Amino acid sequence: MAVLEPVRLGVNVDHVATVRNARGGLLPDPVRAALLAAAAGADGITAHLREDRRHIRDADMARLKADIDLPLNFEMAATEEMVGIALSIRPNACCLVPERREERTTEGGLDAAGLAAELGPRIARLKAAGIRVSLFIAAEDRQIAAAAALGADIVELHTGGWCDAVAEGRTAEAETEFARLKAGARQAHGLGLEVHAGHGLDYATAERIAAFPEIVELNIGHFLIGEAIFVGLEAAIATMRAAIAAGRAAAADAAA
């Protein structure tokens, strides 16, 4: 049997902060959620400090860095303000994402090719500080090539279009999107980029994409926080880890 390294699971705690901010006050605390996720077997914690601070706040990021003994993945817009905050906090990694004020959640991938001139210096500053840089992009040839040319360490492939098609029963579209993700993972790996994936993943889609041998990390938030309402965060993470492991085992069997 072929041996594949386990896929890491990054748990995004943004929507714990969304619930807190809906009413105001201090609870529920996203840092407590991160501590529970760590105890339940998460490999890393992800949090997105949006420009409008609609969920995670500056103080949350500082506490996550100080209190969590796991790698911190700081999702952020590629702005001077956010670069400055990242350089102050020094997370393990920064994932640069597109951001629009009116969107409910991140829509689409970062236009790394079109924004190369402004991204380049900001990526260089983060890397010079010892922060790994990830670009959240669509699985498109030109975007993946641009990520490599810009010196990114990682690409996180946007799985939202595929997950939406699966959930809505658009089978042909889902298979097209899945094939695009598979080709993108291979291209990125071939260019020396570490390959992550995320957005909209649930147990079934996480299991399926974990079979890509190039994938080393999945970042999942909204689904896990939603499941935690019913079964608790520890149980949700355990079930997700089992799904990811099953997908990885299937890939190893197929490669044997």
Short mmCIF file of C-alpha atoms in Angstrom, two decimals:
data_model
loop_
_atom_site.label_atom_id
_atom_site.label_comp_id
_atom_site.label_asym_id
_atom_site.label_seq_id
_atom_site.Cartn_x
_atom_site.Cartn_y
_atom_site.Cartn_z
CA MET A 1 0.00 0.00 0.00
CA ALA A 2 1.27 3.49 -0.84
CA VAL A 3 1.99 5.73 2.13
CA LEU A 4 0.47 9.23 2.18
CA GLU A 5 0.94 11.69 5.00
CA PRO A 6 -2.27 12.51 6.92
CA VAL A 7 -4.13 15.63 5.82
CA ARG A 8 -3.98 18.40 8.42
CA LEU A 9 -7.23 19.95 9.63
CA GLY A 10 -7.36 23.68 10.25
CA VAL A 11 -10.44 24.81 12.19
CA ASN A 12 -11.80 28.28 11.43
CA VAL A 13 -13.40 29.96 14.46
CA ASP A 14 -14.81 33.03 12.68
CA HIS A 15 -18.45 32.11 13.16
CA VAL A 16 -18.16 31.71 16.91
CA ALA A 17 -17.32 35.41 16.81
CA THR A 18 -20.26 35.99 14.45
CA VAL A 19 -22.63 34.64 17.11
CA ARG A 20 -20.94 36.76 19.81
CA ASN A 21 -21.19 39.92 17.74
CA ALA A 22 -24.85 39.36 16.89
CA ARG A 23 -25.72 40.24 20.47
CA GLY A 24 -22.60 42.02 21.67
CA GLY A 25 -20.59 41.27 24.77
CA LEU A 26 -17.88 38.68 25.19
CA LEU A 27 -19.64 35.33 24.62
CA PRO A 28 -19.31 32.92 22.96
CA ASP A 29 -15.56 33.35 22.95
CA PRO A 30 -13.74 32.32 19.74
CA VAL A 31 -10.55 31.74 21.70
CA ARG A 32 -12.34 29.19 23.89
CA ALA A 33 -13.56 27.52 20.72
CA ALA A 34 -9.98 27.40 19.44
CA LEU A 35 -8.81 25.81 22.68
CA LEU A 36 -11.57 23.19 22.42
CA ALA A 37 -10.64 22.55 18.79
CA ALA A 38 -7.01 22.06 19.76
CA ALA A 39 -7.99 19.60 22.49
CA ALA A 40 -10.19 17.75 19.99
CA GLY A 41 -7.31 17.20 17.57
CA ALA A 42 -7.23 20.20 15.23
CA ASP A 43 -3.83 20.76 13.62
CA GLY A 44 -4.20 24.52 13.31
CA ILE A 45 -6.52 27.44 13.89
CA THR A 46 -7.73 29.81 11.19
CA ALA A 47 -9.30 33.24 11.75
CA HIS A 48 -10.18 35.99 9.28
CA LEU A 49 -9.80 39.57 10.50
CA ARG A 50 -12.03 41.35 8.02
CA GLU A 51 -11.62 45.05 7.34
CA ASP A 52 -15.10 45.71 8.79
CA ARG A 53 -14.44 43.49 11.86
CA ARG A 54 -17.81 41.80 11.42
CA HIS A 55 -16.69 38.72 13.34
CA ILE A 56 -13.06 38.33 14.45
CA ARG A 57 -11.61 41.45 16.09
CA ASP A 58 -8.05 42.65 16.58
CA ALA A 59 -8.02 41.55 20.21
CA ASP A 60 -9.18 38.06 19.18
CA MET A 61 -6.19 37.70 16.87
CA ALA A 62 -3.76 38.78 19.59
CA ARG A 63 -5.30 36.34 22.07
CA LEU A 64 -5.30 33.49 19.57
CA LYS A 65 -1.61 34.01 18.94
CA ALA A 66 -0.84 34.21 22.66
CA ASP A 67 -3.11 31.45 23.97
CA ILE A 68 -3.21 28.74 21.31
CA ASP A 69 -0.35 26.26 21.07
CA LEU A 70 -1.08 25.49 17.41
CA PRO A 71 -0.12 27.19 14.14
CA LEU A 72 -2.27 30.28 13.55
CA ASN A 73 -3.44 30.92 10.00
CA PHE A 74 -4.36 34.62 9.69
CA GLU A 75 -6.80 35.14 6.81
CA MET A 76 -6.69 38.74 5.61
CA ALA A 77 -7.17 41.13 2.75
CA ALA A 78 -3.92 42.11 1.06
CA THR A 79 -3.96 45.69 2.41
CA GLU A 80 -1.33 47.78 4.11
CA GLU A 81 -3.41 47.84 7.31
CA MET A 82 -3.62 44.04 7.46
CA VAL A 83 0.03 43.54 6.59
CA GLY A 84 0.92 45.83 9.48
CA ILE A 85 -1.27 43.86 11.89
CA ALA A 86 0.17 40.57 10.68
CA LEU A 87 3.72 41.84 11.16
CA SER A 88 2.80 42.78 14.72
CA ILE A 89 1.10 39.46 15.58
CA ARG A 90 3.50 37.18 13.67
CA PRO A 91 1.17 34.25 12.90
CA ASN A 92 2.52 31.05 11.43
CA ALA A 93 0.90 31.89 8.09
CA CYS A 94 -1.12 34.59 6.37
CA CYS A 95 -3.71 33.57 3.80
CA LEU A 96 -4.43 36.47 1.45
CA VAL A 97 -8.07 36.52 0.38
CA PRO A 98 -10.29 38.82 -1.68
CA GLU A 99 -12.70 40.90 0.35
CA ARG A 100 -15.78 42.96 -0.44
CA ARG A 101 -17.76 44.77 2.26
CA GLU A 102 -21.17 43.65 0.97
CA GLU A 103 -20.43 39.92 0.71
CA ARG A 104 -21.65 37.48 3.38
CA THR A 105 -18.55 35.34 3.03
CA THR A 106 -15.51 35.26 0.76
CA GLU A 107 -16.75 34.96 -2.81
CA GLY A 108 -14.33 33.60 -5.38
CA GLY A 109 -10.57 33.47 -5.26
CA LEU A 110 -7.96 36.20 -5.13
CA ASP A 111 -6.94 37.58 -8.53
CA ALA A 112 -3.24 36.88 -8.00
CA ALA A 113 -2.48 37.39 -11.68
CA GLY A 114 -4.27 40.73 -12.00
CA LEU A 115 -3.01 42.11 -8.68
CA ALA A 116 0.58 40.89 -8.95
CA ALA A 117 2.10 44.39 -8.85
CA GLU A 118 0.59 45.23 -5.46
CA LEU A 119 0.73 41.72 -4.02
CA GLY A 120 4.43 41.20 -4.70
CA PRO A 121 5.85 43.74 -2.20
CA ARG A 122 3.36 42.75 0.51
CA ILE A 123 4.12 39.06 0.12
CA ALA A 124 7.84 39.86 0.29
CA ARG A 125 7.40 41.81 3.56
CA LEU A 126 5.48 38.99 5.20
CA LYS A 127 8.00 36.37 4.09
CA ALA A 128 10.90 38.51 5.28
CA ALA A 129 9.31 38.42 8.73
CA GLY A 130 9.26 34.62 8.69
CA ILE A 131 5.53 34.35 7.98
CA ARG A 132 4.42 31.74 5.47
CA VAL A 133 2.20 33.19 2.74
CA SER A 134 -0.82 31.45 1.27
CA LEU A 135 -3.02 32.72 -1.56
CA PHE A 136 -6.69 31.74 -1.61
CA ILE A 137 -7.30 31.24 -5.32
CA ALA A 138 -9.47 29.48 -7.83
CA ALA A 139 -8.03 26.35 -9.41
CA GLU A 140 -7.12 28.16 -12.61
CA ASP A 141 -3.85 27.82 -14.51
CA ARG A 142 -3.02 31.54 -14.59
CA GLN A 143 -3.78 32.08 -10.91
CA ILE A 144 -1.68 29.13 -9.79
CA ALA A 145 1.19 30.19 -12.03
CA ALA A 146 0.95 33.73 -10.66
CA ALA A 147 1.04 32.43 -7.07
CA ALA A 148 4.27 30.58 -7.80
CA ALA A 149 5.79 33.59 -9.59
CA LEU A 150 4.92 35.85 -6.63
CA GLY A 151 6.82 33.61 -4.24
CA ALA A 152 3.85 32.31 -2.26
CA ASP A 153 4.57 29.27 -0.12
CA ILE A 154 1.05 27.86 -0.32
CA VAL A 155 -2.09 27.99 -2.40
CA GLU A 156 -5.47 27.29 -0.84
CA LEU A 157 -7.80 26.16 -3.59
CA HIS A 158 -11.31 27.61 -3.37
CA THR A 159 -13.70 24.64 -3.14
CA GLY A 160 -16.88 26.70 -2.80
CA GLY A 161 -18.15 26.32 -6.37
CA TRP A 162 -17.73 22.55 -6.22
CA CYS A 163 -19.35 22.24 -2.79
CA ASP A 164 -22.32 24.38 -3.84
CA ALA A 165 -22.85 22.27 -6.97
CA VAL A 166 -22.71 19.07 -4.92
CA ALA A 167 -25.17 20.40 -2.33
CA GLU A 168 -27.62 21.58 -5.00
CA GLY A 169 -27.50 18.36 -7.01
CA ARG A 170 -25.89 19.91 -10.08
CA THR A 171 -24.00 16.71 -10.79
CA ALA A 172 -22.39 17.53 -14.14
CA GLU A 173 -21.19 20.92 -12.90
CA ALA A 174 -19.90 19.36 -9.70
CA GLU A 175 -17.82 16.83 -11.62
CA THR A 176 -16.41 19.57 -13.85
CA GLU A 177 -15.44 21.61 -10.81
CA PHE A 178 -13.96 18.55 -9.12
CA ALA A 179 -11.80 17.84 -12.18
CA ARG A 180 -10.65 21.47 -12.17
CA LEU A 181 -9.62 21.21 -8.52
CA LYS A 182 -7.78 17.96 -9.18
CA ALA A 183 -5.84 19.48 -12.08
CA GLY A 184 -5.12 22.61 -10.05
CA ALA A 185 -3.73 20.60 -7.15
CA ARG A 186 -1.40 18.76 -9.51
CA GLN A 187 -0.26 21.97 -11.18
CA ALA A 188 0.40 23.73 -7.89
CA HIS A 189 2.31 20.79 -6.46
CA GLY A 190 4.36 20.58 -9.66
CA LEU A 191 5.33 24.25 -9.21
CA GLY A 192 6.59 23.57 -5.70
CA LEU A 193 3.62 25.07 -3.87
CA GLU A 194 2.09 23.49 -0.77
CA VAL A 195 -1.53 22.73 -1.54
CA HIS A 196 -4.43 23.44 0.83
CA ALA A 197 -8.16 23.59 0.13
CA GLY A 198 -11.22 25.06 1.75
CA HIS A 199 -14.61 26.78 1.59
CA GLY A 200 -17.95 25.06 1.97
CA LEU A 201 -16.55 21.63 2.85
CA ASP A 202 -18.68 19.15 4.81
CA TYR A 203 -17.99 15.56 5.84
CA ALA A 204 -18.63 14.09 2.38
CA THR A 205 -16.78 16.68 0.31
CA ALA A 206 -13.86 16.77 2.73
CA GLU A 207 -13.55 12.99 2.48
CA ARG A 208 -13.54 13.13 -1.30
CA ILE A 209 -11.01 15.93 -1.72
CA ALA A 210 -8.71 14.42 0.94
CA ALA A 211 -8.03 11.71 -1.63
CA PHE A 212 -5.96 14.16 -3.69
CA PRO A 213 -2.39 13.13 -2.83
CA GLU A 214 -1.19 16.73 -3.27
CA ILE A 215 -3.49 18.12 -0.57
CA VAL A 216 -1.80 18.56 2.80
CA GLU A 217 -4.36 20.70 4.66
CA LEU A 218 -8.09 21.42 4.70
CA ASN A 219 -9.42 24.54 6.40
CA ILE A 220 -13.02 24.21 7.58
CA GLY A 221 -15.10 26.55 9.69
CA HIS A 222 -18.76 27.24 9.02
CA PHE A 223 -19.80 23.59 8.71
CA LEU A 224 -17.96 22.53 11.88
CA ILE A 225 -19.35 25.39 13.95
CA GLY A 226 -22.84 24.61 12.66
CA GLU A 227 -22.49 20.91 13.50
CA ALA A 228 -21.19 21.83 16.95
CA ILE A 229 -24.57 23.35 17.79
CA PHE A 230 -26.06 19.86 17.60
CA VAL A 231 -23.26 17.46 18.56
CA GLY A 232 -20.57 19.59 20.18
CA LEU A 233 -17.30 20.79 18.69
CA GLU A 234 -15.27 17.80 19.86
CA ALA A 235 -17.63 15.31 18.19
CA ALA A 236 -17.84 17.37 14.99
CA ILE A 237 -14.05 17.54 14.71
CA ALA A 238 -13.69 13.82 15.44
CA THR A 239 -16.18 12.95 12.69
CA MET A 240 -14.45 15.32 10.27
CA ARG A 241 -11.05 13.82 11.03
CA ALA A 242 -12.46 10.35 10.42
CA ALA A 243 -13.91 11.45 7.08
CA ILE A 244 -10.61 12.99 6.00
CA ALA A 245 -8.72 9.86 7.09
CA ALA A 246 -11.12 7.68 5.09
CA GLY A 247 -10.54 9.76 1.98
CA ARG A 248 -6.78 9.55 2.46
CA ALA A 249 -6.92 5.79 2.95
CA ALA A 250 -8.90 5.40 -0.26
CA ALA A 251 -6.23 7.37 -2.11
CA ALA A 252 -3.48 5.19 -0.68
CA ASP A 253 -5.36 2.04 -1.71
CA ALA A 254 -5.85 3.38 -5.23
CA ALA A 255 -2.13 4.18 -5.53
CA ALA A 256 -1.02 0.78 -4.27
#
